[in-house]
Coordinates of C-alpha atoms in Angstrom, one line a residue:
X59 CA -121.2 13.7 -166.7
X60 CA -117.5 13.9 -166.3
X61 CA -115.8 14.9 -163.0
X62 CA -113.3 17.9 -162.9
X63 CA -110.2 15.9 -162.4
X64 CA -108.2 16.9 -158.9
X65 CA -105.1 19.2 -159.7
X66 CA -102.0 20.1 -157.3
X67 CA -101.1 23.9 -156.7
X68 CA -97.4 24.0 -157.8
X69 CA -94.8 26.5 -156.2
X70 CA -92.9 27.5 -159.3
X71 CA -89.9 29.4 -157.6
X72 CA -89.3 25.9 -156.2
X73 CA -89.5 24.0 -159.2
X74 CA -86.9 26.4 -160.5
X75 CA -84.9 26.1 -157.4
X76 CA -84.4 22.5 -157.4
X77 CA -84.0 22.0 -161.2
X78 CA -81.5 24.4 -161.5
X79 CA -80.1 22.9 -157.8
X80 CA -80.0 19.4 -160.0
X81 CA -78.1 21.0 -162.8
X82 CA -81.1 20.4 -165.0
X83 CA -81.5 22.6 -168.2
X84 CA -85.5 23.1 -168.8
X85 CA -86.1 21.0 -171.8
X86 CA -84.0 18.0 -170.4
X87 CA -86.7 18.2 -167.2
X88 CA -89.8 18.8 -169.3
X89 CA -88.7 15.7 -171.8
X90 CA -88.2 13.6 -168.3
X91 CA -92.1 14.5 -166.6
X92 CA -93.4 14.6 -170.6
X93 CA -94.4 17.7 -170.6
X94 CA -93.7 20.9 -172.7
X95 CA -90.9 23.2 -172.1
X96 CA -93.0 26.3 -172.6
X97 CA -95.5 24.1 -169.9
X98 CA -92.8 23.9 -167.4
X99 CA -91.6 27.5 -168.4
X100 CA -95.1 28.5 -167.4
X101 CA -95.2 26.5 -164.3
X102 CA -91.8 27.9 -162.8
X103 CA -92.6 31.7 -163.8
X104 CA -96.2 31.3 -162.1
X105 CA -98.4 31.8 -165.4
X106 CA -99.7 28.6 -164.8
X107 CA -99.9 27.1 -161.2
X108 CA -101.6 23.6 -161.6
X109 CA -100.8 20.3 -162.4
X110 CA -102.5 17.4 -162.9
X111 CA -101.7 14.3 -160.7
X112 CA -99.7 12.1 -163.2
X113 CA -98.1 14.8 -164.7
X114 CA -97.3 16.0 -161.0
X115 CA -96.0 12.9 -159.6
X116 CA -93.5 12.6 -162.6
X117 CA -92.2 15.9 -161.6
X118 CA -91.6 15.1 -157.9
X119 CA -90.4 11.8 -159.1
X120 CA -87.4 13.5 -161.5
X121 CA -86.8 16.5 -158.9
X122 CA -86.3 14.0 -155.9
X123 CA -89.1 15.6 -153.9
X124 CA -91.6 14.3 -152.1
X125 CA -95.2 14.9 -152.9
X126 CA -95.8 18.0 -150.6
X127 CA -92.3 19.6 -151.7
X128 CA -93.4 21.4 -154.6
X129 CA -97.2 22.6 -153.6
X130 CA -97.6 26.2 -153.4
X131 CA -97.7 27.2 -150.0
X132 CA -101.0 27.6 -149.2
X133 CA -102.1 24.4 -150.9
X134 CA -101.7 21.6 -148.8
X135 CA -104.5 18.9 -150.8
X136 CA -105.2 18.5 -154.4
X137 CA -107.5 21.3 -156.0
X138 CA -110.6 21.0 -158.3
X139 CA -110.4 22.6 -161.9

């Protein structure tokens, strides 16, 4: 049997914040990470909240953050599905 893969808690004002800070359009960032727009749409609106670990670390990787920079505030360590 499969285990749940760990997921990260995203804080999707943040996101916002610093793509918009970057002078990122949305589509531009998702294409970067490889994700959807409508995805990162969903992240930075708070309709979805989780990320998986690649898909995070891209994220933090094109936003110039560090890995804790964009967890939602209460999460502090990746989160089970």
């Amino acid at each position: 049997m499969r285990q749940p893969q760990p997921t990260f808690e995203v804080d999707g004002a943040e996101i916002r914040h610093r793509r918009m800070q970057m002078g990122l359009e949305m589509t531009e960032l998702a294409e970067r990470v490889g994700i959807s727009r409508r995805y990162l749409s969903h992240l930075e609106n708070g309709t979805r909240t989780r990320m998986r670990p690649r898909r995070y670390a891209a994220l933090c990787k094109q936003l110039n953050a560090y890995t804790e920079d964009l967890l939602a505030p209460q999460g502090t360590q990746p989160l089970k599905e």
